[in-house]
CSV table of C-alpha atoms in Angstrom, one decimal:
chain,number,residue,atom,x,y,z
A,1,MET,CA,-6.0,-24.1,6.4
A,2,ARG,CA,-4.8,-22.8,9.7
A,3,PHE,CA,-2.3,-20.0,10.2
A,4,SER,CA,-1.0,-17.8,13.0
A,5,PHE,CA,1.3,-14.8,13.4
A,6,PRO,CA,4.8,-14.7,15.0
A,7,GLU,CA,4.0,-11.8,17.3
A,8,LEU,CA,0.6,-13.0,18.2
A,9,ALA,CA,1.4,-16.7,18.8
A,10,ARG,CA,-1.5,-17.4,21.2
A,11,HIS,CA,-4.0,-16.9,18.4
A,12,HIS,CA,-4.7,-18.9,15.4
A,13,VAL,CA,-6.9,-18.5,12.3
A,14,ASP,CA,-8.8,-21.1,10.3
A,15,VAL,CA,-9.8,-20.4,6.7
A,16,LEU,CA,-12.2,-22.6,4.8
A,17,LEU,CA,-13.4,-22.3,1.2
A,18,PHE,CA,-16.6,-23.8,-0.1
A,19,ARG,CA,-18.2,-23.6,-3.6
A,20,GLY,CA,-21.8,-24.1,-4.6
A,21,VAL,CA,-23.1,-23.8,-1.0
A,22,GLU,CA,-26.9,-24.6,-0.9
A,23,ASN,CA,-27.6,-23.6,2.7
A,24,VAL,CA,-26.1,-20.1,3.0
A,25,PRO,CA,-29.2,-18.6,4.6
A,26,ALA,CA,-29.1,-21.2,7.4
A,27,LEU,CA,-25.4,-20.7,7.8
A,28,ARG,CA,-25.9,-16.9,7.9
A,29,SER,CA,-28.6,-17.1,10.5
A,30,LYS,CA,-26.4,-19.3,12.7
A,31,VAL,CA,-23.7,-16.7,12.5
A,32,LEU,CA,-26.0,-13.8,13.1
A,33,ASN,CA,-27.6,-15.5,16.1
A,34,GLY,CA,-24.1,-15.9,17.6
A,35,ALA,CA,-24.3,-19.7,17.5
A,36,VAL,CA,-21.4,-19.8,15.2
A,37,GLY,CA,-18.4,-17.5,15.7
A,38,ALA,CA,-16.9,-16.9,12.2
A,39,ALA,CA,-16.7,-14.4,9.4
A,40,LEU,CA,-18.6,-15.4,6.2
A,41,LEU,CA,-17.2,-13.8,3.2
A,42,ASP,CA,-18.4,-13.6,-0.4
A,43,ALA,CA,-15.5,-15.5,-1.9
A,44,GLY,CA,-15.8,-13.7,-5.3
A,45,LEU,CA,-14.9,-10.4,-3.6
A,46,VAL,CA,-11.6,-11.8,-2.1
A,47,SER,CA,-8.8,-11.2,-4.6
A,48,ASN,CA,-6.4,-13.5,-2.8
A,49,LEU,CA,-5.6,-15.2,0.5
A,50,PHE,CA,-3.1,-12.6,1.6
A,51,THR,CA,-5.7,-9.9,2.0
A,52,VAL,CA,-7.5,-12.2,4.4
A,53,ARG,CA,-4.2,-12.8,6.3
A,54,VAL,CA,-3.7,-9.1,6.7
A,55,ALA,CA,-7.3,-8.5,7.7
A,56,SER,CA,-7.0,-11.3,10.3
A,57,PHE,CA,-3.7,-9.9,11.6
A,58,VAL,CA,-5.2,-6.5,12.1
A,59,ALA,CA,-8.4,-7.8,13.7
A,60,VAL,CA,-6.4,-10.0,16.1
A,61,SER,CA,-4.0,-7.2,16.9
A,62,ARG,CA,-6.9,-5.0,17.7
A,63,VAL,CA,-8.3,-7.6,20.1
A,64,GLU,CA,-4.9,-7.7,21.8
A,65,SER,CA,-4.7,-4.0,22.2
A,66,GLY,CA,-8.3,-3.6,23.1
A,67,SER,CA,-9.0,-1.3,20.2
A,68,LEU,CA,-11.7,-3.2,18.2
A,69,ILE,CA,-13.9,-0.9,16.2
A,70,SER,CA,-16.6,-3.4,15.6
A,71,LYS,CA,-18.4,-5.9,17.9
A,72,SER,CA,-16.1,-8.9,17.6
A,73,VAL,CA,-12.9,-10.1,16.0
A,74,HIS,CA,-15.0,-11.7,13.2
A,75,HIS,CA,-16.9,-8.5,12.5
A,76,GLU,CA,-13.5,-6.7,12.5
A,77,VAL,CA,-12.1,-9.0,9.8
A,78,LEU,CA,-15.1,-8.2,7.6
A,79,TYR,CA,-14.9,-4.5,8.5
A,80,TYR,CA,-11.2,-4.3,7.6
A,81,LEU,CA,-11.7,-6.1,4.3
A,82,SER,CA,-14.5,-3.7,3.3
A,83,ALA,CA,-12.3,-0.6,3.3
A,84,VAL,CA,-15.2,1.7,4.2
A,85,ARG,CA,-15.6,3.7,7.4
A,86,ASN,CA,-19.1,2.7,8.4
A,87,VAL,CA,-19.1,-0.7,10.1
A,88,GLY,CA,-22.6,-1.7,9.2
A,89,ARG,CA,-22.1,-0.9,5.6
A,90,GLY,CA,-18.8,-2.6,5.6
A,91,LEU,CA,-20.2,-5.9,6.8
A,92,GLN,CA,-22.9,-5.8,4.1
A,93,LEU,CA,-20.4,-5.1,1.4
A,94,VAL,CA,-18.1,-8.0,1.8
A,95,GLY,CA,-20.1,-10.4,3.8
A,96,ALA,CA,-21.9,-13.4,2.2
A,97,ARG,CA,-25.5,-12.8,1.3
A,98,ASP,CA,-28.3,-15.3,1.1
A,99,GLU,CA,-27.7,-15.6,-2.6
A,100,THR,CA,-24.0,-16.1,-2.3
A,101,ARG,CA,-22.8,-19.6,-3.4
A,102,ASP,CA,-19.0,-19.4,-3.0
A,103,VAL,CA,-18.2,-18.7,0.7
A,104,LEU,CA,-14.9,-18.1,2.4
A,105,ILE,CA,-15.1,-18.7,6.2
A,106,VAL,CA,-12.6,-17.1,8.6
A,107,ALA,CA,-12.7,-18.4,12.2
A,108,VAL,CA,-10.4,-17.0,14.8
A,109,ASN,CA,-9.3,-19.2,17.7
A,110,ALA,CA,-11.8,-21.9,16.8
A,111,GLU,CA,-11.7,-25.4,18.4
A,112,ASP,CA,-11.0,-28.3,16.0
A,113,GLU,CA,-14.5,-29.7,16.9
A,114,PHE,CA,-16.1,-26.4,15.8
A,115,ILE,CA,-14.3,-26.7,12.4
A,116,GLN,CA,-15.5,-30.3,12.0
A,117,ASP,CA,-19.1,-29.3,12.9
A,118,LEU,CA,-18.9,-26.5,10.4
A,119,ARG,CA,-17.7,-28.9,7.7
A,120,ARG,CA,-20.6,-31.2,8.4
A,121,PHE,CA,-23.2,-28.4,8.4
A,122,ILE,CA,-22.2,-26.8,5.2
A,123,ASP,CA,-23.9,-28.2,2.1
A,124,GLY,CA,-21.3,-27.4,-0.5
A,125,MET,CA,-18.0,-28.5,-1.9
A,126,GLU,CA,-14.9,-27.7,0.1
A,127,VAL,CA,-11.9,-26.5,-1.9
A,128,GLY,CA,-8.7,-27.8,-0.5
A,129,SER,CA,-6.3,-25.5,-2.2
A,130,ILE,CA,-7.6,-22.1,-1.0
A,131,GLU,CA,-5.1,-19.9,-2.9
A,132,SER,CA,-5.9,-21.3,-6.3
A,133,GLY,CA,-9.5,-21.7,-5.5
A,134,LEU,CA,-9.8,-18.0,-4.7
A,135,GLU,CA,-7.9,-17.2,-8.0
A,136,ASP,CA,-10.6,-19.1,-9.9
A,137,ILE,CA,-13.5,-17.6,-8.0
A,138,ALA,CA,-12.3,-14.0,-7.9
A,139,ASP,CA,-14.7,-11.7,-9.8
A,140,GLU,CA,-12.4,-8.9,-10.9
A,141,ALA,CA,-15.2,-6.6,-12.2
A,142,ARG,CA,-17.0,-6.7,-8.8
A,143,ILE,CA,-13.8,-6.2,-6.9
A,144,ARG,CA,-12.8,-3.2,-8.9
A,145,ALA,CA,-16.3,-1.8,-8.5
A,146,LEU,CA,-16.3,-2.4,-4.8
A,147,TYR,CA,-12.9,-0.8,-4.1
A,148,LYS,CA,-13.1,1.8,-6.9
A,149,ILE,CA,-9.9,0.7,-8.6
A,150,ASP,CA,-9.1,2.2,-11.9
A,151,ASP,CA,-6.6,1.3,-14.6
A,152,SER,CA,-3.7,3.6,-13.6
A,153,GLU,CA,-3.2,1.9,-10.3
A,154,LEU,CA,-3.1,-1.5,-11.9
A,155,GLU,CA,0.0,-0.3,-13.8
A,156,CYS,CA,2.1,-0.4,-10.7
A,157,GLY,CA,0.7,-3.5,-8.9
A,158,THR,CA,-1.8,-6.3,-8.8
A,159,LEU,CA,-5.4,-6.1,-8.0
A,160,SER,CA,-4.8,-7.4,-4.5
A,161,ASP,CA,-2.1,-4.7,-4.0
A,162,ALA,CA,-4.7,-2.1,-4.8
A,163,VAL,CA,-7.2,-3.7,-2.4
A,164,LEU,CA,-4.6,-3.9,0.4
A,165,MET,CA,-3.9,-0.2,-0.1
A,166,ARG,CA,-7.6,0.7,0.3
A,167,MET,CA,-7.8,-1.4,3.4
A,168,ALA,CA,-4.7,0.2,4.9
A,169,ILE,CA,-5.5,3.8,4.1
A,170,ARG,CA,-9.1,3.9,5.0
A,171,ASP,CA,-8.5,5.1,8.5
A,172,VAL,CA,-6.3,8.0,7.4
A,173,SER,CA,-7.8,8.9,4.1
A,174,ARG,CA,-9.5,12.0,5.6
A,175,LEU,CA,-7.6,14.5,7.7
B,1,MET,CA,9.6,25.8,2.9
B,2,LEU,CA,7.1,23.0,3.1
B,3,GLU,CA,4.7,23.4,5.9
B,4,LEU,CA,5.3,20.0,7.5
B,5,GLU,CA,9.0,20.5,7.6
B,6,SER,CA,8.8,23.7,9.4
B,7,LEU,CA,6.5,22.3,12.0
B,8,VAL,CA,8.9,19.4,12.6
B,9,ARG,CA,11.8,21.7,12.9
B,10,ALA,CA,10.0,24.0,15.3
B,11,GLY,CA,9.3,21.0,17.4
B,12,THR,CA,5.7,21.9,17.8
B,13,LEU,CA,4.4,18.8,16.1
B,14,LEU,CA,3.6,16.6,19.0
B,15,ASN,CA,1.4,14.1,17.4
B,16,TRP,CA,3.6,11.9,15.2
B,17,CYS,CA,0.5,10.1,14.1
B,18,LEU,CA,0.0,12.9,11.6
B,19,LEU,CA,3.3,12.1,10.0
B,20,ILE,CA,2.6,8.4,9.3
B,21,ALA,CA,-0.9,9.3,8.2
B,22,GLN,CA,0.6,11.7,5.8
B,23,GLU,CA,3.1,9.2,4.6
B,24,ALA,CA,0.4,6.6,4.1
B,25,ARG,CA,-1.8,9.0,2.1
B,26,SER,CA,1.1,10.0,-0.1
B,27,ILE,CA,1.9,6.4,-0.9
B,28,GLY,CA,-1.8,6.0,-1.8
B,29,ARG,CA,-1.7,9.0,-4.1
B,30,CYS,CA,1.5,8.0,-5.7
B,31,ARG,CA,0.1,4.5,-6.6
B,32,ARG,CA,-3.1,6.0,-7.9
B,33,LEU,CA,-1.0,8.1,-10.3
B,34,GLY,CA,0.4,4.8,-11.6
B,35,ILE,CA,3.8,5.2,-10.0
B,36,PRO,CA,5.1,2.1,-8.2
B,37,ALA,CA,5.6,2.4,-4.4
B,38,PRO,CA,5.5,-0.2,-1.7
B,39,THR,CA,2.1,-1.7,-1.0
B,40,LEU,CA,0.8,-0.8,2.5
B,41,PHE,CA,-0.8,-3.5,4.6
B,42,SER,CA,-1.8,-1.6,7.7
B,43,VAL,CA,-1.5,1.8,9.3
B,44,ASP,CA,-1.2,1.3,13.1
B,45,LEU,CA,-1.8,4.8,14.6
B,46,LEU,CA,-1.7,3.4,18.2
B,47,ARG,CA,1.9,2.3,17.8
B,48,ASN,CA,2.8,4.7,15.0
B,49,ARG,CA,3.8,2.0,12.6
B,50,LEU,CA,3.3,1.4,8.9
B,51,TYR,CA,3.2,-2.3,7.8
B,52,MET,CA,4.3,-2.4,4.2
B,53,GLU,CA,5.7,-4.6,1.4
B,54,ASP,CA,9.4,-5.4,1.4
B,55,ILE,CA,10.4,-4.8,-2.2
B,56,GLN,CA,12.2,-8.0,-3.1
B,57,ASP,CA,14.6,-8.6,-5.9
B,58,SER,CA,15.5,-4.9,-6.3
B,59,CYS,CA,18.4,-2.6,-5.8
B,60,ARG,CA,18.8,1.1,-5.2
B,61,ILE,CA,19.6,3.3,-8.2
B,62,ARG,CA,22.3,4.8,-6.1
B,63,ASP,CA,24.0,1.4,-5.9
B,64,ILE,CA,23.6,0.7,-9.6
B,65,LEU,CA,25.2,4.0,-10.5
B,66,MET,CA,28.0,3.6,-8.0
B,67,GLY,CA,28.7,0.1,-9.5
B,68,ASP,CA,28.3,-1.7,-6.2
B,69,ILE,CA,26.1,-4.3,-7.8
B,70,SER,CA,27.9,-6.5,-10.3
B,71,THR,CA,26.4,-5.3,-13.5
B,72,ILE,CA,27.7,-6.1,-17.0
B,73,GLY,CA,29.4,-2.8,-17.0
B,74,LEU,CA,27.5,0.5,-16.9
B,75,SER,CA,27.2,1.6,-20.5
B,76,ASN,CA,26.1,5.0,-21.4
B,77,LEU,CA,22.8,3.6,-22.7
B,78,MET,CA,22.0,2.1,-19.2
B,79,ILE,CA,22.7,5.4,-17.5
B,80,THR,CA,20.5,7.4,-19.9
B,81,ASP,CA,17.8,4.7,-19.6
B,82,LEU,CA,17.9,5.1,-15.8
B,83,ALA,CA,17.9,8.9,-16.0
B,84,ALA,CA,15.0,8.9,-18.5
B,85,ALA,CA,13.0,6.7,-16.1
B,86,ILE,CA,13.7,9.0,-13.2
B,87,GLY,CA,12.7,12.0,-15.3
B,88,ARG,CA,9.4,10.4,-16.4
B,89,THR,CA,8.6,9.2,-12.9
B,90,VAL,CA,9.2,12.5,-11.1
B,91,SER,CA,7.4,14.3,-13.9
B,92,ARG,CA,4.3,12.1,-13.4
B,93,LEU,CA,4.5,12.6,-9.7
B,94,HIS,CA,4.6,16.4,-10.0
B,95,GLN,CA,1.9,16.4,-12.6
B,96,GLY,CA,-0.2,14.7,-10.0
B,97,ASP,CA,0.7,17.5,-7.5
B,98,LEU,CA,2.6,15.2,-5.3
B,99,ILE,CA,5.9,16.3,-3.8
B,100,HIS,CA,8.2,13.4,-2.7
B,101,GLY,CA,10.2,15.6,-0.3
B,102,ASP,CA,13.4,13.5,-0.3
B,103,LEU,CA,14.2,12.6,-3.9
B,104,THR,CA,17.6,10.9,-3.7
B,105,THR,CA,18.9,7.9,-5.7
B,106,SER,CA,18.8,5.9,-2.4
B,107,ASN,CA,15.0,6.3,-2.5
B,108,MET,CA,14.6,5.0,-6.0
B,109,LEU,CA,14.7,1.2,-6.5
B,110,ILE,CA,14.7,-0.8,-9.7
B,111,ARG,CA,12.6,-3.9,-9.4
B,112,ARG,CA,14.6,-6.4,-11.5
B,113,GLU,CA,12.0,-8.7,-12.9
B,114,ALA,CA,9.4,-6.1,-13.7
B,115,ASN,CA,12.1,-3.6,-14.7
B,116,GLN,CA,10.2,-0.9,-12.8
B,117,LEU,CA,11.4,2.1,-10.9
B,118,VAL,CA,9.9,2.1,-7.4
B,119,LEU,CA,9.8,5.2,-5.2
B,120,ILE,CA,10.2,4.7,-1.5
B,121,ASP,CA,10.3,6.7,1.7
B,122,PHE,CA,7.5,9.1,1.6
B,123,GLY,CA,8.1,10.4,5.1
B,124,LEU,CA,8.5,14.0,4.0
B,125,SER,CA,5.9,13.9,1.2
B,126,GLN,CA,3.2,16.4,0.7
B,127,GLN,CA,0.6,17.6,-1.8
B,128,SER,CA,1.3,20.8,-3.7
B,129,SER,CA,0.5,22.4,-7.0
B,130,LEU,CA,3.1,25.1,-6.6
B,131,ASP,CA,6.0,25.3,-9.1
B,132,GLU,CA,8.2,26.4,-6.2
B,133,ASP,CA,7.7,23.2,-4.2
B,134,LYS,CA,8.2,21.0,-7.3
B,135,ALA,CA,11.4,22.9,-8.2
B,136,VAL,CA,12.7,22.5,-4.7
B,137,ASP,CA,11.9,18.8,-4.9
B,138,LEU,CA,14.0,18.6,-8.1
B,139,MET,CA,16.8,20.6,-6.4
B,140,VAL,CA,17.1,17.9,-3.8
B,141,LEU,CA,17.6,15.4,-6.5
B,142,GLU,CA,20.1,17.6,-8.3
B,143,ARG,CA,22.2,18.1,-5.2
B,144,CYS,CA,22.2,14.4,-4.5
B,145,ILE,CA,23.3,13.5,-8.0
B,146,GLU,CA,26.0,16.2,-8.0
B,147,SER,CA,27.5,15.0,-4.7
B,148,SER,CA,27.0,11.2,-5.0
B,149,HIS,CA,27.4,10.7,-8.7
B,150,SER,CA,29.6,13.6,-9.7
B,151,THR,CA,31.4,12.0,-12.6
B,152,ILE,CA,28.2,11.3,-14.5
B,153,ALA,CA,26.1,14.1,-13.0
B,154,GLN,CA,25.8,16.1,-16.2
B,155,VAL,CA,24.7,13.2,-18.3
B,156,LEU,CA,22.2,12.1,-15.7
B,157,LEU,CA,20.7,15.5,-15.1
B,158,GLY,CA,20.5,16.3,-18.8
B,159,GLU,CA,18.5,13.2,-19.5
B,160,ILE,CA,16.3,13.6,-16.4
B,161,TYR,CA,15.3,17.1,-17.4
B,162,ARG,CA,14.8,16.1,-21.0
B,163,ASN,CA,12.2,13.6,-19.8
B,164,TYR,CA,10.6,16.0,-17.3
B,165,CYS,CA,7.4,17.6,-18.6
B,166,GLY,CA,7.0,20.8,-16.7
B,167,HIS,CA,8.5,23.8,-18.4
B,168,ASP,CA,7.4,26.3,-15.7
B,169,VAL,CA,8.8,24.1,-13.0
B,170,LEU,CA,12.2,23.9,-14.8
B,171,LYS,CA,12.2,27.7,-15.2
B,172,ARG,CA,11.5,28.0,-11.5
B,173,LEU,CA,14.3,25.6,-10.8
B,174,ASP,CA,16.8,27.9,-12.5
B,175,GLN,CA,15.8,30.6,-10.0
B,176,VAL,CA,16.0,28.1,-7.1
B,177,ARG,CA,19.5,27.1,-8.1
B,178,LEU,CA,20.6,30.7,-8.0
B,179,ARG,CA,19.3,31.1,-4.5
B,180,GLY,CA,21.9,28.7,-3.1
B,181,ARG,CA,21.7,26.7,0.1
B,182,LYS,CA,18.7,28.3,1.8
B,183,ARG,CA,16.2,25.8,0.5
B,184,THR,CA,17.6,22.5,1.6
B,185,PRO,CA,15.3,20.1,3.4
B,186,ILE,CA,16.2,18.0,6.5
B,187,GLY,CA,18.9,15.3,6.1
C-alpha cells in the first residue's frame, strides 16, 4: 500500500508485507549494501500499521527539517519504532534478522519499478491486506517484552497505544 | 507554589521545550498508572509541538453537568457516578505522585463507548509526593466545581472526597481551604 501525508505532500511511503520469506539473508545484505533503499522490519514486532505511519511521518519530517538522527530516512523509521536512544541498538531490536520469516518493508519515495523489482526478488507470500495481516502476525508477548509494557497501561489503551507512547516519549524521557 | 509555575510567572523560563517535554512525560506517567489520557504520537522539540490523539466520541464532564449535551436527564445516580469516577481517578493519580496542575471539569472527558474518564491537558503537570501539592491540586478542582456547578457542588464534592483515598491529603486540604486565595494557579 502507498500513503502520504498532507503537510509533506512531495513524499510518499510504500509498505509491503510478506509471510514465510525464504531469502531474508539475501534481502538483508542487499539493504545493508545500499543496493536497496528500504526498512526491513520484523513484522511480528509491529502491533499495527498506524505505528508504522507515525514512524514514517516522523522520519520524513526529520528529512525535511534536516534533523535526522540516524544515517537515512529508512534507518530513522526503524530507529523511531525501536523507542530506544541508541541508534545501533534500535536498528537491531526491530529490524528483520536472518531468521525472520514475516517481513514488513517500508520504502520512502520509491519508484514503482523498484517496488516491482522488490516483489520479484522476495521469495515469500505477499499479504494484500496489511492491517489484518499485521493483526494476525503480531506477537504480543514479544512486543510487550521489547517495549516493557505492563498490565496497568493496557487498562487505558491498546497495545499499539502503549507502543506509540514509548516511541513519542523516548527523546524526553530523561531530563 | 509548584516550581514550574513560579518559573513561568517570573518569565525566566526561556526554553519552552521544557514545558512540552514535561507535558509529554506527565502523560506517559499518567498512562502507566492506568489512567486514560490522550495517546501521544510524536514530540517535536524543534517546533514545540505535541502530536496526539484526538479523543473521539467523548464529551467534557463540564458539559454533561451543565446539561449542554442532550442526556436522558441528569439523575442523582449519574451525578454521583461521575463524581465517584473523578474521585477514584484523582486518587490514583496522586497515589502515583502525579499532580495534574489544572484539575477542572473541562479537562475531564467521558469516552462514551468505553465509558471511561479521560484526563487531558497536562501542561501544568508535575511529579510530587507532597501532601501540600496534592491538596492544592484538589483545591483547584473544588473551586472549579463551586463556581461552575454551584447547585450540585455539595453532592459532587462529597462523593469525590468519599472516593479519594488519601486521608493525609484531605486533612491538608482543610488547611489549604482556610488559607484562602493565595494558592490559586494560573488561569
